[in-house]
Amino acid sequence: MSSLFPALTEGPTDAPTDRPALRFGDRSLTYAELGAVADALAHRLTGHGRVAVWATAELETAVAVVAALRAGVAAVPLNPKSGEKELGHILTDSAPALVLAAPGDELPTALAGLTRLDVSIDPAAADAAATGPLPDTHASDEDPALVVYTSGTTGPPKGAVIPRRAIATTLDALADAWQWTGADVLVHGLPLFHVHGLVLGILGPLRRGGSVRHLGRFSTDGVTRELTDGATMLFGVPTMYHRIAETLPDEPALAKALSRARLLVSGSAALPVHDHERITTATGQRVIERYGMTETLMNTSVRADGEARAGTVGVPLPGVELRLVEDDGSPITSYDAETVGEIQVRGPNLFTGYLNRPDASAAAFTADGWFRTGDMAVRDPDGYVRIVGRKATDLIKSGGYKIGAGEIENALLEHPGVREAAVTGEPDADLGERIVAWVVPADPQSPPTVQELADHVARRLAPHKRPRVVHHLDTLPRNDMGKIMKRALGHG
Ligand code: MCA
Ligand code: AMP
């Protein structure tokens, strides 16, 4: 297939190669510099199998992933806050040949057995090393580009294998929907170990020949600064837009900065209509929503040239087939804004399957190749999709992260103070949903505190999977089969 990043080799069509490609804080690389450092690294990666990337929100992560893609080698982004159990699982499952990290980054012992390659971002040191053509243009469309770990209802996270064609397809479809060009300057503060921050937020601008300024971590001050200083687009999860909506009344500079933006895009979870309205009232701008999944990349979006309608995720992107189906799998043909069905999608934006999980991969698709998203929706008469819920109550979306209840329950059960555990999600104005743990203590006289259990889960799995609320119970409500009745807990 053709290069994923034409601007790296040919230069953006509408700008010279000294145009900035990536900026993280006060460190940046132009297209020419990124080409040099990424290709120098890529030369050292060719021939390897998968490589892990210690995916901090830093310049080195972006360089490492671009280098892997240039080398035609699949990258496995690791959450640097992953706990020992989660990290152990991902490493065993994905078996990377080596790990790429920024010089000086301290890596946990779980990675000690892997060869480490430091990522240099010094173009002066790179020039001499980068010689000869790179094989990336010979990589095939179906070759894996990324393996991204994503939680399910039960068990440990599964590695979604995302081929090169899915990345190219989804980014080009978004370019069409958003009139996204090399002239755009994107600002975001998303983590780089998930599709939203990495594929849309880093690879997206690079494929267009535009630039990205990463905030390191999200803050409304950072958004104000960058949008005032020439950035044109903002990507965020609803929690970020909620924080913007909360801050707007006290920060006229934020309102002014947002009102200058070309496009404000929210995704990864539903943005409440109240937050849409507060932002529009204060800035005159409408936030547009797009809907995607790790397994499918992007499926729908409100178009830049279409009507922005709060509470909807817009229309299917070019090349994406989308249908709603009844419980028995029969397609729903009505566009009546009422009939609820599961969203199924088909198209070149889809992943190829879960790594080492033929069972789960087969179960994810219908016999005729539609991917079952598990999201429930209705369609407006003009085709706009409105997501109304999720099939599985055991999936929680908190801060835009997908978190499986079963995974947290298993981790809680490994705590000596816990005899039984159930996990649910409950509404949270900031996070969308917060994780609630229902625990039968091993010793009712000294039940484990919320802090203890939060630290335990953060250490084992990841901080964003930690319970925010813990209820102590004498017993968990169970049905005749012994299954925990989560509805009887008041949630789920
Ligand atoms: C707190 N912290 C802890 C503990 N408690 N660390 C260790 N042990 C503890 N017990 C740390 C947290 O890790 C965090 O660190 C900091 O303290 C603050 O925690 P918290 O308040 O929970 O988080 P926050 O900083 O308020 O985060 C809100 C957020 C974040 C910024 C919105 O949730 C976020 O970045 N969400 C983005 C999720 C995302 O990208 N999803 C995309 C997947 P630190 O700040 O250093 O981390 S979905 C996707 O990709 C699909 C395709 C799609 O459609 O987009
Ligand atoms: P993940 O598995 O982390 O990639 O998250 C994918 C899930 O995020 C989807 O299945 C949806 O449930 C949810 N999601 C993503 N974007 C939106 C959106 N704009 N509105 C509502 N839900 C969304």
XYZ file of C-alpha atoms and ligand atoms in Angstrom:
570
model
C 0.000 0.000 0.000
C 1.082 3.607 -0.305
C 2.746 5.355 2.609
C 0.663 6.043 5.698
C 2.429 9.397 6.010
C 3.043 10.910 2.586
C 4.066 14.209 4.193
C 7.076 12.552 5.802
C 8.586 11.545 2.514
C 7.184 14.066 0.060
C 6.516 17.003 2.355
C 2.995 18.298 2.824
C 1.542 19.505 -0.437
C 0.684 22.917 0.922
C 3.602 23.554 3.258
C 7.368 23.270 3.411
C 9.035 20.451 5.363
C 10.094 22.887 8.076
C 6.461 22.991 9.093
C 6.047 21.682 12.659
C 4.736 18.136 12.822
C 4.705 17.409 16.556
C 4.978 19.627 19.600
C 4.949 18.390 23.186
C 5.597 21.243 25.629
C 8.765 22.977 24.519
C 10.000 20.029 22.429
C 9.015 19.793 18.785
C 9.916 18.242 15.462
C 9.333 19.510 11.931
C 8.367 17.083 9.183
C 11.958 16.916 8.004
C 13.193 16.229 11.544
C 10.480 13.671 12.259
C 11.320 11.926 8.988
C 14.973 11.738 10.017
C 14.505 10.494 13.590
C 11.660 8.102 12.783
C 13.471 6.580 9.821
C 16.691 6.179 11.778
C 14.747 4.247 14.388
C 12.722 2.378 11.765
C 15.939 1.010 10.271
C 16.681 -0.596 13.631
C 13.200 -2.126 13.843
C 12.828 -3.782 10.467
C 12.659 -7.520 10.644
C 11.444 -7.543 14.233
C 8.032 -8.867 15.156
C 5.828 -6.718 17.345
C 7.446 -3.975 19.403
C 6.080 -2.558 22.650
C 6.009 1.219 23.102
C 6.159 2.752 26.579
C 3.372 5.157 25.714
C 3.912 8.205 27.896
C 2.297 11.430 26.708
C 5.644 12.507 25.274
C 7.283 13.153 21.915
C 9.184 9.850 22.040
C 5.944 7.860 21.964
C 4.814 9.524 18.746
C 8.260 9.019 17.179
C 8.342 5.366 18.256
C 4.933 4.582 16.751
C 5.688 6.407 13.505
C 9.009 4.546 13.280
C 7.309 1.182 13.798
C 4.759 1.989 11.104
C 7.496 3.170 8.740
C 9.302 -0.125 9.377
C 6.150 -2.171 8.788
C 6.343 -3.517 12.365
C 3.279 -3.654 14.645
C 3.404 -1.446 17.742
C 1.823 -2.385 21.074
C 1.292 0.795 23.100
C 1.632 0.203 26.846
C -0.108 2.385 29.427
C 2.808 3.523 31.600
C 0.440 3.418 34.577
C -0.562 -0.199 34.011
C -0.201 -2.256 37.137
C 1.767 -5.487 37.414
C -1.090 -7.849 36.556
C -2.286 -5.891 33.520
C 1.227 -5.350 32.199
C 2.140 -8.996 32.751
C -0.904 -10.123 30.791
C -0.238 -7.758 27.868
C 3.418 -8.762 27.621
C 2.688 -12.477 27.751
C -0.101 -12.146 25.230
C 1.620 -9.867 22.717
C 5.183 -11.199 23.134
C 6.966 -8.082 21.841
C 10.516 -8.398 20.476
C 11.635 -5.269 22.323
C 10.378 -2.185 24.105
C 10.830 1.376 22.877
C 11.082 4.044 25.559
C 12.362 7.563 26.091
C 15.915 7.704 27.433
C 15.751 8.040 31.191
C 12.261 6.557 31.550
C 12.262 4.064 34.373
C 10.601 0.827 33.306
C 8.936 -1.592 35.743
C 10.459 -4.987 36.467
C 7.765 -6.664 34.368
C 9.678 -5.320 31.343
C 13.111 -6.322 32.606
C 13.325 -9.376 30.339
C 12.832 -7.313 27.168
C 15.535 -5.627 25.112
C 15.131 -1.895 25.477
C 15.675 0.545 22.648
C 15.912 4.213 23.559
C 14.053 6.581 21.239
C 16.248 9.469 20.136
C 14.545 12.655 19.034
C 17.772 14.347 18.001
C 17.691 14.893 14.228
C 21.396 15.710 14.135
C 22.233 12.250 15.467
C 19.742 10.621 13.106
C 20.813 11.846 9.698
C 23.740 9.522 9.248
C 21.902 6.466 10.512
C 18.962 6.757 8.121
C 20.200 5.338 4.885
C 18.493 3.323 2.215
C 14.813 2.884 1.496
C 12.411 1.734 4.167
C 10.165 -1.217 3.557
C 6.965 0.460 4.771
C 5.580 1.110 1.320
C 5.916 -2.622 0.662
C 3.869 -3.477 3.746
C 0.492 -4.842 2.744
C -2.856 -3.306 3.626
C -3.667 -6.187 5.921
C -0.395 -6.113 7.862
C -0.970 -5.267 11.521
C -0.098 -1.683 12.441
C -1.128 -1.623 16.105
C -2.259 -4.015 18.803
C -4.390 -2.024 21.241
C -5.613 -3.653 24.450
C -9.255 -3.121 25.300
C -11.393 -4.372 28.184
C -14.291 -6.777 27.849
C -17.034 -7.647 30.327
C -15.003 -10.454 31.863
C -11.400 -11.587 31.867
C -8.274 -9.621 31.037
C -8.115 -7.071 28.194
C -7.954 -8.370 24.620
C -5.475 -7.129 22.018
C -7.312 -5.677 19.037
C -5.169 -6.142 15.937
C -5.572 -3.024 13.801
C -4.304 -3.320 10.219
C -2.695 -0.513 8.239
C -5.672 -0.169 5.901
C -8.025 0.500 8.833
C -5.875 3.413 9.970
C -5.577 4.884 6.480
C -9.296 4.396 5.811
C -10.570 5.888 9.047
C -8.279 8.920 8.893
C -9.231 9.630 5.279
C -12.928 9.244 6.073
C -12.551 11.728 8.944
C -10.696 14.116 6.639
C -13.714 14.023 4.362
C -16.233 14.470 7.194
C -14.288 17.210 8.977
C -12.670 18.958 6.002
C -9.465 18.139 7.835
C -6.353 19.344 5.991
C -2.650 19.955 6.403
C -3.479 23.498 7.447
C -5.066 22.246 10.674
C -3.264 22.434 13.993
C -4.708 20.001 16.505
C -4.518 20.400 20.264
C -5.196 17.500 22.605
C -4.296 16.127 26.015
C -5.384 12.523 25.562
C -3.328 9.493 26.563
C -1.363 7.856 23.737
C -2.116 4.188 24.509
C -5.643 4.240 23.058
C -7.081 4.831 19.617
C -8.513 8.270 20.376
C -5.269 9.941 21.457
C -2.881 7.915 19.276
C -4.630 7.164 15.986
C -6.874 10.221 15.710
C -4.740 12.604 17.754
C -1.222 11.821 16.496
C -1.417 9.733 13.322
C -4.342 11.848 12.055
C -2.517 15.177 11.804
C 0.597 13.424 10.467
C -1.345 11.725 7.674
C -2.794 15.099 6.667
C 0.565 16.874 6.838
C -0.731 19.128 9.595
C 0.529 19.520 13.119
C -0.359 18.460 16.620
C 0.364 20.120 19.913
C 0.036 17.781 22.850
C -0.647 19.267 26.261
C 1.139 16.540 28.216
C -1.929 16.409 30.385
C -5.285 18.007 29.755
C -5.985 21.416 31.280
C -8.356 24.182 30.307
C -5.406 26.610 30.521
C -3.532 24.557 27.945
C -6.560 24.561 25.651
C -6.878 28.347 25.994
C -3.185 28.862 25.290
C -3.007 26.705 22.177
C -6.283 27.774 20.587
C -5.274 31.403 21.168
C -1.927 30.646 19.558
C -3.151 29.329 16.223
C -4.448 25.807 16.927
C -7.578 25.087 14.867
C -9.019 21.851 16.268
C -9.563 20.270 19.684
C -10.142 16.575 20.385
C -11.317 15.432 23.818
C -13.387 12.985 25.792
C -16.650 14.230 27.361
C -14.968 14.640 30.767
C -12.675 17.240 29.194
C -15.600 19.101 27.594
C -17.462 18.907 30.907
C -14.493 20.547 32.620
C -14.430 23.182 29.884
C -18.163 23.829 30.400
C -17.621 24.180 34.143
C -14.708 26.592 33.673
C -16.232 28.807 30.979
C -18.223 31.145 33.257
C -15.025 32.183 35.058
C -12.640 32.234 32.099
C -13.527 34.638 29.290
C -10.183 33.851 27.633
C -11.235 30.186 27.304
C -14.540 31.199 25.676
C -12.702 33.472 23.264
C -10.151 30.785 22.403
C -12.838 28.157 21.756
C -14.856 30.560 19.643
C -11.851 30.897 17.289
C -11.481 27.137 16.744
C -12.444 25.610 13.411
C -13.661 22.349 14.947
C -14.283 20.998 18.459
C -14.682 17.219 18.456
C -15.811 14.966 21.310
C -15.751 11.178 21.410
C -15.161 7.956 23.387
C -18.424 8.392 25.321
C -21.607 10.451 25.079
C -21.333 14.190 25.695
C -24.365 15.215 27.745
C -26.670 17.705 26.018
C -26.309 20.071 28.992
C -22.565 20.354 28.364
C -23.152 20.827 24.619
C -25.537 23.670 25.411
C -23.304 25.391 27.949
C -20.384 25.397 25.515
C -22.497 26.674 22.624
C -24.011 29.426 24.732
C -20.623 30.648 25.926
C -18.672 30.289 22.674
C -21.119 30.193 19.772
C -19.470 26.888 18.780
C -21.117 23.507 18.446
C -19.104 20.531 19.619
C -19.405 17.726 17.097
C -19.467 14.091 18.174
C -18.035 11.095 16.414
C -18.554 7.475 17.401
C -15.909 4.808 17.322
C -14.429 1.792 19.008
C -10.970 0.313 19.338
C -12.100 -2.586 17.145
C -13.741 -0.485 14.447
C -11.889 2.830 14.586
C -14.414 5.502 13.562
C -17.928 4.621 12.418
C -19.978 7.798 12.371
C -19.572 11.521 12.795
C -21.438 14.745 12.601
C -19.982 16.320 9.474
C -18.336 19.732 9.441
C -20.623 20.642 6.531
C -23.683 19.037 8.142
C -26.092 20.053 10.860
C -24.581 19.702 14.347
C -27.237 18.033 16.454
C -26.499 17.622 20.164
C -27.111 14.111 21.429
C -26.308 12.427 18.133
C -23.116 10.915 16.738
C -23.988 11.921 13.178
C -24.027 9.758 10.092
C -21.939 6.793 8.908
C -18.529 7.829 7.589
C -17.685 7.215 3.926
C -17.077 3.499 3.370
C -18.744 2.418 6.638
C -21.879 0.283 6.435
C -24.017 0.599 9.562
C -27.204 -1.193 10.510
C -29.372 -1.618 13.608
C -30.553 -5.110 14.477
C -33.149 -6.637 16.769
C -32.177 -9.116 19.488
C -32.702 -11.970 17.010
C -30.316 -10.342 14.534
C -32.942 -9.154 12.055
C -32.190 -5.708 10.608
C -34.349 -2.739 11.575
C -35.376 -0.804 8.504
C -37.208 2.112 10.113
C -35.639 5.520 10.655
C -38.155 6.679 13.229
C -35.986 7.976 16.077
C -37.673 5.347 18.260
C -36.848 1.767 17.351
C -33.826 0.705 19.368
C -31.389 -1.863 17.997
C -27.790 -2.931 18.349
C -25.364 -1.141 16.047
C -23.501 -3.441 13.677
C -20.863 -2.157 11.297
C -18.934 -3.423 8.292
C -16.172 -1.820 6.273
C -12.446 -1.308 5.733
C -12.164 0.556 9.048
C -12.518 -2.680 11.058
C -9.833 -4.568 12.957
C -8.847 -8.076 11.889
C -9.488 -9.817 15.218
C -8.251 -10.203 18.781
C -4.704 -11.467 19.203
C -4.598 -15.138 20.281
C -8.394 -15.162 20.752
C -10.019 -16.920 17.783
C -13.072 -17.639 19.961
C -13.640 -13.994 20.880
C -12.842 -12.872 17.323
C -15.413 -15.248 15.856
C -18.030 -14.211 18.412
C -17.519 -10.529 17.587
C -18.754 -10.940 14.003
C -21.977 -12.216 12.435
C -21.757 -14.963 9.831
C -21.919 -12.328 7.074
C -19.115 -10.191 8.459
C -20.863 -7.500 10.496
C -19.137 -6.486 13.716
C -21.375 -6.483 16.781
C -20.621 -3.248 18.654
C -22.828 -3.905 21.690
C -23.996 -0.278 21.464
C -27.737 0.345 21.293
C -29.098 3.161 19.145
C -31.967 4.688 17.211
C -31.834 6.529 13.879
C -33.429 9.872 13.073
C -35.400 10.038 9.809
C -32.386 11.632 8.063
C -30.005 8.896 9.243
C -28.422 10.604 12.240
C -27.534 7.953 14.830
C -28.377 8.426 18.501
C -26.699 6.046 20.943
C -29.077 5.242 23.771
C -27.174 2.648 25.787
C -25.108 -0.500 25.798
C -26.039 -4.160 25.626
C -23.690 -5.228 28.426
C -24.242 -3.619 31.799
C -20.861 -4.988 32.854
C -19.003 -2.465 30.711
C -18.348 0.872 32.354
C -17.196 4.049 30.570
C -15.397 6.294 33.029
C -13.499 9.372 31.817
C -13.782 7.889 28.310
C -11.998 4.673 29.339
C -13.811 1.370 28.798
C -13.549 -0.749 31.926
C -14.865 -4.275 32.419
C -16.589 -4.967 35.729
C -15.331 -8.564 35.787
C -11.707 -7.533 35.585
C -12.067 -5.302 38.646
C -14.048 -7.938 40.534
C -11.220 -10.426 39.953
C -8.653 -7.915 41.203
C -10.746 -7.097 44.296
C -11.070 -10.797 45.115
C -7.279 -10.988 45.272
C -7.296 -8.544 48.195
C -7.103 -10.404 51.519
C -9.789 -8.190 53.051
C -12.372 -9.093 50.386
C -14.527 -12.212 50.510
C -16.981 -11.369 47.738
C -17.140 -8.494 45.296
C -19.381 -7.003 42.618
C -18.673 -3.930 40.508
C -21.139 -1.547 38.864
C -21.063 1.872 37.249
C -23.134 4.797 38.430
C -23.698 8.199 36.833
C -21.019 10.812 37.514
C -21.242 14.373 36.213
C -17.493 14.578 35.556
C -16.538 11.039 34.516
C -19.812 9.997 32.875
C -19.803 6.910 35.067
C -17.841 6.125 38.221
C -16.821 2.681 39.391
C -18.622 1.402 42.475
C -17.454 -1.690 44.385
C -19.861 -3.754 46.497
C -17.790 -5.795 48.892
C -18.418 -8.475 51.485
C -15.415 -8.057 53.813
C -13.459 -11.082 54.992
C -13.560 -9.559 58.461
C -16.669 -7.428 59.039
C -14.962 -5.843 62.051
C -12.234 -4.273 59.896
C -13.476 -3.902 56.319
C -10.964 -2.620 53.725
C -11.225 1.124 53.115
C -11.965 2.712 49.754
C -8.390 4.024 49.660
C -6.939 0.559 50.258
C -9.047 -1.015 47.532
C -8.447 1.857 45.103
C -4.675 1.536 45.615
C -4.888 -2.248 45.258
C -6.733 -2.029 41.914
C -4.508 0.825 40.660
C -1.409 -1.247 41.489
C -2.738 -4.458 39.935
C -4.563 -3.056 36.875
C -4.452 0.715 36.258
C -5.386 3.863 38.207
C -8.398 4.646 35.991
C -9.857 1.233 36.914
C -9.892 2.006 40.631
C -13.236 2.081 42.449
C -14.294 5.561 43.547
C -16.968 4.326 45.966
C -17.038 1.181 48.129
C -20.144 -0.231 49.831
C -19.803 -2.939 52.479
C -22.485 -5.626 52.576
C -23.117 -8.767 54.646
C -23.962 -10.770 51.525
C -24.332 -10.116 47.803
C -27.808 -10.599 46.353
C -27.763 -13.763 44.217
C -30.390 -15.573 42.158
C -31.178 -19.300 42.396
C -28.276 -20.019 40.048
C -25.869 -18.211 42.386
C -25.390 -15.331 39.916
C -25.007 -11.899 41.493
C -28.092 -9.779 40.813
C -26.515 -6.408 40.075
C -29.875 -4.730 39.596
C -30.680 -5.522 43.211
C -27.612 -3.487 44.169
C -29.416 -0.471 42.835
C -27.294 -0.240 39.679
C -26.382 -2.003 36.477
C -5.364 8.747 41.505
N -4.285 8.520 40.770
C -3.726 7.380 41.235
C -4.535 6.894 42.308
N -5.527 7.775 42.451
N -2.623 6.714 40.874
C -2.283 5.581 41.541
N -3.021 5.056 42.558
C -4.144 5.686 42.986
N -4.850 5.159 43.976
C -3.780 9.371 39.662
C -4.444 9.117 38.324
O -3.832 8.055 37.611
C -4.202 10.438 37.603
O -2.879 10.520 37.154
C -4.353 11.449 38.706
O -4.085 10.736 39.933
C -5.737 12.054 38.746
O -6.666 10.985 38.698
P -8.169 11.115 38.174
O -8.814 12.259 38.847
O -8.826 9.808 38.277
O -8.025 11.345 36.661
P -8.072 12.658 35.889
O -6.723 13.213 35.794
O -9.134 13.510 36.458
O -8.510 12.096 34.462
C -9.605 12.499 33.756
C -9.254 12.405 32.303
C -8.825 10.963 32.000
C -8.094 13.382 31.988
C -10.442 12.782 31.483
O -9.878 10.119 32.423
C -8.465 10.703 30.595
O -7.375 11.054 30.129
N -9.366 10.056 29.796
C -9.124 9.734 28.416
C -9.508 8.334 28.124
C -9.320 7.995 26.674
O -8.425 8.480 25.997
N -10.154 7.098 26.174
C -10.067 6.697 24.798
C -10.452 5.253 24.730
P -2.491 11.030 35.699
O -3.218 12.288 35.510
O -1.008 11.171 35.738
O -2.953 9.935 34.795
S -11.872 5.049 23.698
C -11.304 4.998 22.165
O -10.127 5.149 21.906
C -12.399 4.870 21.130
C -11.835 4.405 19.834
C -13.071 6.225 20.918
O -14.210 6.257 20.456
O -12.429 7.233 21.191
P -13.359 1.576 23.454
O -13.708 0.154 23.476
O -12.604 2.046 24.634
O -12.718 1.882 22.171
O -14.709 2.352 23.501
C -15.678 2.189 22.497
C -17.018 2.539 23.032
O -17.063 3.927 23.390
C -18.137 2.385 22.048
O -18.555 1.040 21.941
C -19.199 3.292 22.631
O -19.900 2.623 23.658
C -18.379 4.410 23.253
N -18.361 5.641 22.454
C -17.388 6.103 21.654
N -17.725 7.297 21.123
C -18.953 7.595 21.598
C -19.856 8.698 21.438
N -19.549 9.761 20.697
N -21.050 8.648 22.090
C -21.371 7.589 22.863
N -20.556 6.534 23.057
C -19.366 6.537 22.440
